[in-house]
Each structure stands twice: as structure tokens, then as C-alpha cells.
Amino acid sequence: MKGRIFCLWTALLLALTGCAMTPADPDTARESIQVIAMDTAMLITTYGERSPAAAYACEDAIRELEALFSRTDPDSAVSRLNAAGSLELSEEETELAGILRQAGQYYEETGGAFDITVAPVVSAWGFTTDSFQVPAQSELDRLLPLVDGSAVTVEDRAAALGPGQSIDLGAIAKGYAAGRLCTVFNEYDVPRALADLGGNVLAWGDRPDGTPWRVGIQDPAHPDDKEALVGVLELVDAFAVTSGSYQRYFEQDGKRYHHIIDPATGKPADSGLTSVTVVAGTGAGNGAMCDAYSTALFTMGEAKALEFWRSRQNGALFSLVLVTEDGRVVVADQTGRFAFVPSEESGYVYETAS
Ligand code: AMP
Ligand code: MG
């Protein structure tokens, strides 16, 4: 809604200054909208002559995907799959098959660290409804056998879960949506754009002055201070996705519990990391990949995450920025697509992995 108001103001200003009569300069014509969707506030800025139409097409695409992937909307395809255990997919729902296939691939690649069937455990902690609680161990023991990504089956027009299972696409849906925006940008001849879908950034092209987009990585130690950064990524044609223990958590009896669950234990991952950022180029599928990997690598911890990164032989290349509990920032680049500028005043020790 806010976005529409913003647009109206832009139109008003243009009308007042008379600029609306002259053709838009593709380098400076731009539209910025805010979209509240997928449980987060998203900011999309598009450039080019068709920037307003492109921005609203992005919003439409995101809303379409939310209507498929939401776990809280009882009418979504995911909710109906969770309720019935299987689902015939209509023509409009075939994208669910696509994301489930990708999710299955990332489950395999990460050895189960990324697992959408962690849904019942996420709910037991109250992260689905915001009614947070620490579940009893007996409850986790009852739910853990349901966490098994290999039991999900997908066909072009159907999907099915194992008995009692449900799925949560919260760790991949926003990255998938960021990927979908590339299609919109191509369709609307958008030369450059920056989309931040709640920690899932798509830097499309470069900035109007020819320099890279600059995207800050939040300091997990100061989540409420938006100025507190561990560093800045300089990006051109890239996705950058951050998962962090500071993004969603609750406190009980003086202890903090965050929302990234280790599927092996059913508990918030205690991996020694406080955030993981994954960067990759804008190739097909890479938005969802960055999202899934950032969650998975957070649960793995530094040593396994770097091992996973080093062992990459097939598939898209990606780079990492890991922030550790003991005050280090580890940068591992295999794409050559970005520069990382440390915030020297942050107090972190910076390391480069190879
Ligand atoms: P993200 O912010 O992308 O790291 O995703 C975190 C969200 O994904 C959580 O709020 C849960 O809904 C869900 N989730 C938590 N742990 C996992 C996991 N290990 N694999 C897949 N999804 C998860
Ligand atoms: Mg994720």
C-alpha cells in the first residue's frame, strides 16, 4: 500500500514540474516500492523507461508466489499439501513442483542440513505463529522422525509427503522469488535494479553511475542498529542472501532461541556462526540456491561450510561471508563477482579462506 502511495507522490511531483511530458531518461527514471509479503518488508527499486510497470509486475509475481508457498494461508498450495499429504497441481501451481525439486536437490547436497520437512519442529518452537515456546525433549523426539526430506516426492503435476509430514518453504521461498524477479526485469527491459526481499538481495546490473551496488552485511551483535555493519558487498548482477541467528528469535529464562533449526537435533543450530551470507551470479536457480545454502551452511558451522564451499565441483559457483561467535569474519570467494569491504571499526578480525 505504502508503495502505491509513493508512486502517487512521484506522479504528482512529475505533474507539478511538468517532467511527465518529456520521455523518461532510462538512466534516471526509477520507481521504488515497498511490498509487505512473505512475512517481511521488501524494497524494490527498478530503473529504465518502464520502471513503474516493472516494479508493480515484481509485486504481482511475489504475491503470486506467496499465494502458492505460504504456510499460514490455509488456501495456499503448500497448506493444502500439508493438510492432505498429497496434491494434484493445477496449471497455475506447477511452480510448486519446481521449488520442491530444487529443495530436494539442496537437501541431498547439504546432507540434510537444509530440509523443508523440518516444518513440524519449527511449529513446535512457535516460529510459525509467533507464540514462542521451548518444546519438551519428548515432543522433539516425537517430531524428529517426521523430518526426512527424502520422503517428499514430486512429479510435474503432483506432490506428496511422507505420513504425518509437513513442509515449510521459509528458508528458500524469498530467494526463489528474487530469482523470479530476473524474469520480470528481462521482460520489462530493466537495465538496473536493486531488490531486497528481507535479507535476500538481487543486484541487477550496476548503479546508474556505473559503480557496483553496495549492500551492507548487518553486524549480528547489533541487530537493532542498521548502521552497524561487518562490511559492505559490492555487487553487479548477483544474489546475496543472509541467514542469521539475530533475524528471528525469542528469549525464555534468560536464554535466546533463534529460528534456524538443526534438522538433526530439532533445536536452534548452535554452530558457532552468527550469520552466513551466500553470493552467486544471476544464473537460473541461483536465488533459491543462495537462500537454501545460507540456511544450511548456518546449521553446518564454519568448518563444514568451508568444506562444502571448497568441494564445489558441479553446479553454480558461490561465495561466502561467515560471521563467527568468536568475533571473526571469514570471506571465501570463488565467483570473482564481488568485492567485500570490511568495516574496520567493527572490531571483527577479518580472514580470507581459500
Ligand atoms: P532463512 O531465514 O532463509 O535462514 O530461513 C529460516 C526459516 O526457514 C525458518 O524461519 C524456518 O521457517 C525454516 N527453517 C529453519 N531451519 C531450517 C532448515 N534447517 N532447513 C530448512 N528450513 C528451515
Ligand atoms: Mg534461507
Coordinates of C-alpha atoms and ligand atoms in Angstrom, one line a residue:
M1 CA 0.0 0.0 0.0
K2 CA 2.8 2.3 1.0
G3 CA 4.4 1.6 -2.4
R4 CA 1.3 2.7 -4.2
I5 CA 1.3 6.0 -2.2
F6 CA 4.9 6.5 -3.0
C7 CA 4.1 6.1 -6.7
L8 CA 1.3 8.6 -6.4
W9 CA 3.7 11.1 -4.9
T10 CA 6.2 10.5 -7.7
A11 CA 3.4 11.0 -10.3
L12 CA 2.3 14.2 -8.5
L13 CA 5.8 15.6 -8.4
L14 CA 6.3 14.9 -12.1
A15 CA 3.0 16.6 -12.9
L16 CA 3.9 19.6 -10.9
T17 CA 7.3 20.0 -12.5
G18 CA 6.0 19.2 -16.0
C19 CA 8.6 16.5 -16.4
A20 CA 5.9 13.9 -17.1
M21 CA 5.6 15.3 -20.7
T22 CA 9.2 14.6 -21.6
P23 CA 10.4 11.0 -22.3
A24 CA 11.9 9.3 -19.3
D25 CA 15.7 9.1 -19.2
P26 CA 16.4 5.4 -18.9
D27 CA 19.4 6.1 -16.6
T28 CA 17.5 8.1 -14.1
A29 CA 13.8 7.0 -14.5
R30 CA 13.1 4.8 -11.5
E31 CA 10.4 3.5 -9.3
S32 CA 10.8 2.4 -5.6
I33 CA 8.1 0.3 -4.0
Q34 CA 7.7 -1.4 -0.6
V35 CA 6.0 -4.7 -0.6
I36 CA 4.9 -6.4 2.6
A37 CA 4.8 -10.1 1.8
M38 CA 6.3 -13.5 2.9
D39 CA 6.3 -12.2 6.5
T40 CA 8.8 -9.4 5.7
A41 CA 9.1 -5.9 4.3
M42 CA 10.6 -5.9 0.8
L43 CA 12.0 -2.9 -1.1
I44 CA 12.3 -3.0 -4.9
T45 CA 13.9 -0.2 -7.0
T46 CA 13.7 -0.5 -10.7
Y47 CA 15.3 1.7 -13.4
G48 CA 14.5 2.3 -17.0
E49 CA 11.7 3.7 -19.1
R50 CA 9.3 1.0 -17.9
S51 CA 10.4 1.1 -14.3
P52 CA 6.9 1.7 -12.7
A53 CA 5.3 -1.1 -14.6
A54 CA 8.3 -3.4 -13.9
A55 CA 8.2 -2.6 -10.2
Y56 CA 4.5 -3.5 -9.9
A57 CA 5.0 -6.6 -12.0
C58 CA 7.6 -7.6 -9.4
E59 CA 4.9 -7.1 -6.7
D60 CA 2.4 -9.2 -8.6
A61 CA 5.0 -12.0 -9.1
I62 CA 5.8 -12.0 -5.4
R63 CA 2.2 -12.1 -4.4
E64 CA 1.5 -15.0 -6.8
L65 CA 4.4 -17.0 -5.3
E66 CA 3.2 -16.1 -1.7
A67 CA -0.2 -17.5 -2.6
L68 CA 1.4 -20.8 -3.6
F69 CA 4.1 -21.1 -0.9
S70 CA 2.6 -19.6 2.3
R71 CA 2.3 -21.9 5.3
T72 CA -0.1 -19.6 7.1
D73 CA -2.6 -19.0 4.3
P74 CA -4.9 -22.1 4.5
D75 CA -5.7 -21.8 0.8
S76 CA -2.1 -21.9 -0.4
A77 CA -0.9 -24.9 -2.4
V78 CA 1.6 -25.6 0.4
S79 CA -1.1 -25.5 3.1
R80 CA -3.3 -27.8 1.1
L81 CA -0.4 -30.2 0.5
N82 CA 0.4 -30.2 4.2
A83 CA -3.2 -30.8 5.2
A84 CA -3.8 -33.6 2.7
G85 CA -0.4 -35.2 2.4
S86 CA -0.6 -35.1 -1.4
L87 CA -1.7 -32.6 -4.0
E88 CA -2.6 -32.6 -7.7
L89 CA -1.1 -29.4 -9.1
S90 CA -3.2 -27.2 -11.3
E91 CA -1.6 -25.4 -14.3
E92 CA -1.0 -22.3 -12.0
E93 CA 0.5 -24.4 -9.3
T94 CA 3.3 -26.1 -11.3
E95 CA 5.8 -23.7 -9.9
L96 CA 5.5 -25.6 -6.6
A97 CA 6.8 -28.7 -8.3
G98 CA 9.8 -26.6 -9.4
I99 CA 10.7 -25.3 -6.0
L100 CA 10.2 -28.7 -4.4
R101 CA 12.6 -30.3 -6.9
Q102 CA 15.2 -27.6 -6.1
A103 CA 14.6 -28.1 -2.3
G104 CA 15.1 -31.9 -2.8
Q105 CA 18.4 -31.2 -4.5
Y106 CA 19.7 -28.9 -1.8
Y107 CA 18.6 -31.4 0.9
E108 CA 20.8 -34.0 -0.8
E109 CA 23.7 -31.7 -1.4
T110 CA 23.8 -30.4 2.2
G111 CA 23.4 -33.8 3.7
G112 CA 20.1 -32.8 5.2
A113 CA 21.2 -29.5 6.8
F114 CA 18.6 -27.9 4.5
D115 CA 15.3 -29.8 5.0
I116 CA 11.9 -28.3 4.3
T117 CA 10.3 -31.2 6.3
V118 CA 11.6 -29.5 9.4
A119 CA 8.2 -27.8 9.5
P120 CA 6.6 -29.6 12.5
V121 CA 9.7 -28.8 14.6
V122 CA 9.6 -25.1 13.5
S123 CA 6.0 -25.0 14.6
A124 CA 6.7 -26.7 17.9
W125 CA 9.1 -23.8 18.7
G126 CA 6.2 -21.4 17.8
F127 CA 8.0 -19.7 14.9
T128 CA 5.1 -20.3 12.6
T129 CA 2.6 -18.5 14.7
D130 CA 4.8 -16.2 16.9
S131 CA 3.6 -18.0 20.0
F132 CA 7.1 -18.9 21.1
Q133 CA 7.9 -21.8 23.5
V134 CA 10.7 -24.2 24.2
P135 CA 9.3 -27.7 23.4
A136 CA 9.9 -30.6 25.7
Q137 CA 12.5 -33.1 24.6
S138 CA 9.8 -35.7 24.5
E139 CA 7.9 -33.6 22.0
L140 CA 11.1 -33.1 19.8
D141 CA 11.7 -36.9 20.0
R142 CA 8.2 -37.5 18.7
L143 CA 8.6 -35.0 15.8
L144 CA 12.1 -35.7 14.7
P145 CA 11.2 -38.9 12.8
L146 CA 9.0 -36.8 10.6
V147 CA 12.0 -34.7 9.5
D148 CA 13.2 -36.5 6.4
G149 CA 13.4 -34.6 3.1
S150 CA 13.9 -37.8 1.2
A151 CA 10.3 -38.8 1.7
V152 CA 8.9 -35.9 -0.4
T153 CA 8.0 -37.0 -3.9
V154 CA 7.5 -34.6 -6.8
E155 CA 6.1 -35.1 -10.3
D156 CA 5.3 -32.4 -12.9
R157 CA 1.7 -32.1 -11.8
A158 CA 1.7 -33.7 -8.3
A159 CA 3.5 -33.7 -5.0
A160 CA 3.3 -36.0 -1.9
L161 CA 4.7 -36.1 1.6
G162 CA 5.6 -39.0 3.8
P163 CA 3.0 -39.9 6.5
G164 CA 2.5 -37.1 9.1
Q165 CA 5.0 -34.8 7.3
S166 CA 4.5 -31.1 6.5
I167 CA 6.8 -28.7 4.7
D168 CA 8.0 -25.1 5.3
L169 CA 9.5 -23.2 2.4
G170 CA 10.6 -20.3 4.6
A171 CA 14.3 -20.9 4.0
I172 CA 14.0 -20.9 0.2
A173 CA 10.9 -19.0 -0.9
K174 CA 12.3 -15.5 -0.8
G175 CA 15.4 -16.5 -2.7
Y176 CA 13.2 -18.2 -5.2
A177 CA 11.1 -15.1 -5.5
A178 CA 14.3 -13.0 -6.0
G179 CA 15.1 -15.4 -8.8
R180 CA 11.7 -14.8 -10.4
L181 CA 12.4 -11.1 -10.5
C182 CA 15.1 -11.7 -13.0
T183 CA 12.4 -12.9 -15.4
V184 CA 10.4 -9.7 -14.8
F185 CA 13.4 -7.5 -15.3
N186 CA 14.2 -9.2 -18.6
E187 CA 10.6 -8.9 -19.7
Y188 CA 10.4 -5.2 -18.9
D189 CA 13.9 -4.3 -20.3
V190 CA 15.1 -3.2 -16.8
P191 CA 18.7 -2.2 -17.2
R192 CA 19.4 -2.0 -13.5
A193 CA 17.5 -2.7 -10.2
L194 CA 18.0 -3.4 -6.6
A195 CA 15.6 -5.7 -4.8
D196 CA 15.8 -6.5 -1.1
L197 CA 13.4 -9.2 -0.2
G198 CA 14.0 -9.4 3.5
G199 CA 17.7 -10.4 3.6
N200 CA 17.5 -11.8 0.0
V201 CA 19.1 -9.2 -2.3
L202 CA 19.2 -9.2 -6.0
A203 CA 21.6 -6.6 -7.5
W204 CA 20.6 -6.4 -11.2
G205 CA 23.2 -4.6 -13.4
D206 CA 25.1 -1.8 -11.9
R207 CA 24.3 1.6 -10.5
P208 CA 23.4 4.5 -12.9
D209 CA 26.9 5.9 -12.4
G210 CA 28.5 2.6 -13.4
T211 CA 29.7 1.6 -10.0
P212 CA 28.5 -1.6 -8.2
W213 CA 25.6 -1.8 -5.9
R214 CA 26.6 -1.6 -2.3
V215 CA 24.9 -3.9 0.1
G216 CA 25.7 -3.9 3.8
I217 CA 26.0 -7.1 5.9
Q218 CA 24.5 -6.4 9.3
D219 CA 26.6 -6.9 12.4
P220 CA 24.8 -9.8 14.2
A221 CA 26.0 -8.4 17.6
H222 CA 23.9 -5.2 17.0
P223 CA 20.8 -6.2 15.1
D224 CA 18.8 -3.1 16.1
D225 CA 21.4 -0.7 14.8
K226 CA 21.0 -0.7 11.0
E227 CA 24.3 1.3 10.7
A228 CA 26.3 -1.4 12.4
L229 CA 27.8 -3.5 9.6
V230 CA 30.5 -6.1 9.5
G231 CA 31.2 -4.9 5.9
V232 CA 29.8 -4.0 2.6
L233 CA 29.4 -6.2 -0.5
E234 CA 29.9 -4.5 -3.9
L235 CA 27.7 -6.4 -6.3
V236 CA 26.9 -6.4 -10.0
D237 CA 24.4 -9.0 -11.4
A238 CA 24.4 -11.1 -8.2
F239 CA 22.2 -12.5 -5.5
A240 CA 23.3 -12.1 -1.9
V241 CA 21.4 -13.9 0.8
T242 CA 22.0 -13.7 4.6
S243 CA 20.8 -16.1 7.3
G244 CA 21.4 -15.1 10.8
S245 CA 20.5 -16.0 14.4
Y246 CA 19.7 -12.4 15.1
Q247 CA 17.0 -12.2 12.4
R248 CA 14.3 -14.0 14.3
Y249 CA 14.5 -15.2 17.9
F250 CA 12.8 -15.2 21.3
E251 CA 14.1 -15.3 24.9
Q252 CA 13.0 -17.6 27.6
D253 CA 14.5 -17.9 31.1
G254 CA 17.4 -15.6 30.0
K255 CA 18.3 -17.8 27.1
R256 CA 18.0 -16.9 23.4
Y257 CA 16.4 -19.3 20.9
H258 CA 16.7 -18.5 17.1
H259 CA 14.8 -19.7 14.1
I260 CA 17.4 -21.7 12.2
I261 CA 16.8 -25.3 13.2
D262 CA 19.4 -28.1 13.0
P263 CA 17.3 -30.9 11.5
A264 CA 19.4 -33.5 13.3
T265 CA 18.5 -32.2 16.8
G266 CA 15.3 -30.2 16.3
K267 CA 16.9 -27.3 18.1
P268 CA 18.2 -23.9 17.1
A269 CA 21.5 -24.6 15.4
D270 CA 24.4 -24.0 17.8
S271 CA 27.1 -23.9 15.2
G272 CA 29.4 -21.1 16.3
L273 CA 28.2 -18.9 13.5
T274 CA 26.0 -15.8 13.9
S275 CA 25.4 -15.1 10.2
V276 CA 26.1 -16.6 6.8
T277 CA 25.9 -14.7 3.5
V278 CA 25.9 -16.6 0.2
V279 CA 26.6 -14.7 -3.0
A280 CA 26.2 -16.0 -6.6
G281 CA 25.6 -14.7 -10.1
T282 CA 22.2 -14.2 -11.5
G283 CA 22.0 -17.6 -13.3
A284 CA 18.7 -19.5 -13.3
G285 CA 18.0 -21.1 -9.9
N286 CA 20.7 -19.2 -8.1
G287 CA 18.3 -17.1 -6.0
A288 CA 16.8 -20.1 -4.4
M289 CA 20.2 -21.8 -4.1
C290 CA 21.7 -18.9 -2.2
D291 CA 18.7 -18.8 0.2
A292 CA 18.8 -22.6 0.8
Y293 CA 22.6 -22.6 1.2
S294 CA 22.7 -19.7 3.7
T295 CA 20.3 -21.6 6.0
A296 CA 22.1 -24.9 5.5
L297 CA 25.6 -23.6 6.0
F298 CA 24.5 -21.7 9.1
T299 CA 23.5 -25.0 10.7
M300 CA 26.7 -26.7 9.5
G301 CA 29.1 -24.3 11.2
E302 CA 32.4 -22.8 9.9
A303 CA 34.4 -25.9 9.2
K304 CA 31.7 -27.9 7.4
A305 CA 30.5 -24.8 5.5
L306 CA 34.0 -24.1 4.2
E307 CA 34.4 -27.8 3.3
F308 CA 31.1 -27.6 1.4
W309 CA 32.3 -24.5 -0.4
R310 CA 35.7 -26.0 -1.3
S311 CA 34.3 -29.2 -2.6
R312 CA 32.1 -27.4 -5.1
Q313 CA 32.8 -29.0 -8.4
N314 CA 29.4 -29.1 -10.2
G315 CA 26.7 -26.5 -10.2
A316 CA 26.8 -22.8 -9.8
L317 CA 29.8 -21.2 -8.1
F318 CA 29.1 -19.2 -4.9
S319 CA 30.9 -17.2 -2.3
L320 CA 30.6 -16.9 1.4
V321 CA 30.9 -14.3 4.2
L322 CA 30.7 -16.1 7.6
V323 CA 30.5 -14.2 10.8
T324 CA 31.5 -16.3 13.8
E325 CA 30.6 -16.1 17.5
D326 CA 34.2 -15.5 18.4
G327 CA 34.4 -12.3 16.5
R328 CA 35.8 -13.2 13.1
V329 CA 34.5 -12.5 9.6
V330 CA 35.6 -15.2 7.1
V331 CA 35.4 -14.4 3.4
A332 CA 35.5 -17.2 0.8
D333 CA 35.2 -16.1 -2.8
Q334 CA 35.0 -18.4 -5.8
T335 CA 32.9 -16.2 -8.2
G336 CA 35.2 -13.2 -8.6
R337 CA 31.9 -11.3 -8.8
F338 CA 32.0 -9.1 -5.7
A339 CA 34.3 -7.1 -3.5
F340 CA 33.9 -7.2 0.2
V341 CA 34.8 -4.0 2.1
P342 CA 35.3 -4.6 5.8
S343 CA 34.1 -2.2 8.4
E344 CA 37.4 -1.6 10.1
E345 CA 35.7 0.0 13.2
S346 CA 33.5 -3.1 13.7
G347 CA 36.1 -4.8 16.0
Y348 CA 35.9 -8.1 14.0
V349 CA 39.0 -9.9 12.8
Y350 CA 38.9 -10.4 9.0
E351 CA 40.1 -13.6 7.3
T352 CA 40.1 -15.0 3.8
A353 CA 39.5 -18.6 3.2
S354 CA 40.9 -20.5 0.1
Ligands
AMP1 P1 16.3 -18.4 6.4 O1 15.9 -17.1 7.1 O2 16.3 -18.4 5.0 O3 17.6 -18.9 7.0 O4 15.2 -19.4 6.8 C1 14.8 -19.7 8.1 C2 13.4 -20.2 8.1 O5 13.3 -21.5 7.4 C3 12.9 -20.5 9.5 O6 12.1 -19.5 10.0 C4 12.0 -21.8 9.3 O7 10.7 -21.5 8.8 C5 12.7 -22.5 8.2 N1 13.9 -23.4 8.6 C6 14.5 -23.4 9.8 N2 15.5 -24.3 9.8 C7 15.5 -24.9 8.6 C8 16.4 -25.9 8.0 N3 17.4 -26.4 8.6 N4 16.1 -26.2 6.7 C9 15.0 -25.6 6.0 N5 14.2 -24.7 6.6 C10 14.5 -24.3 7.8
MG2 MG 17.4 -19.4 3.6

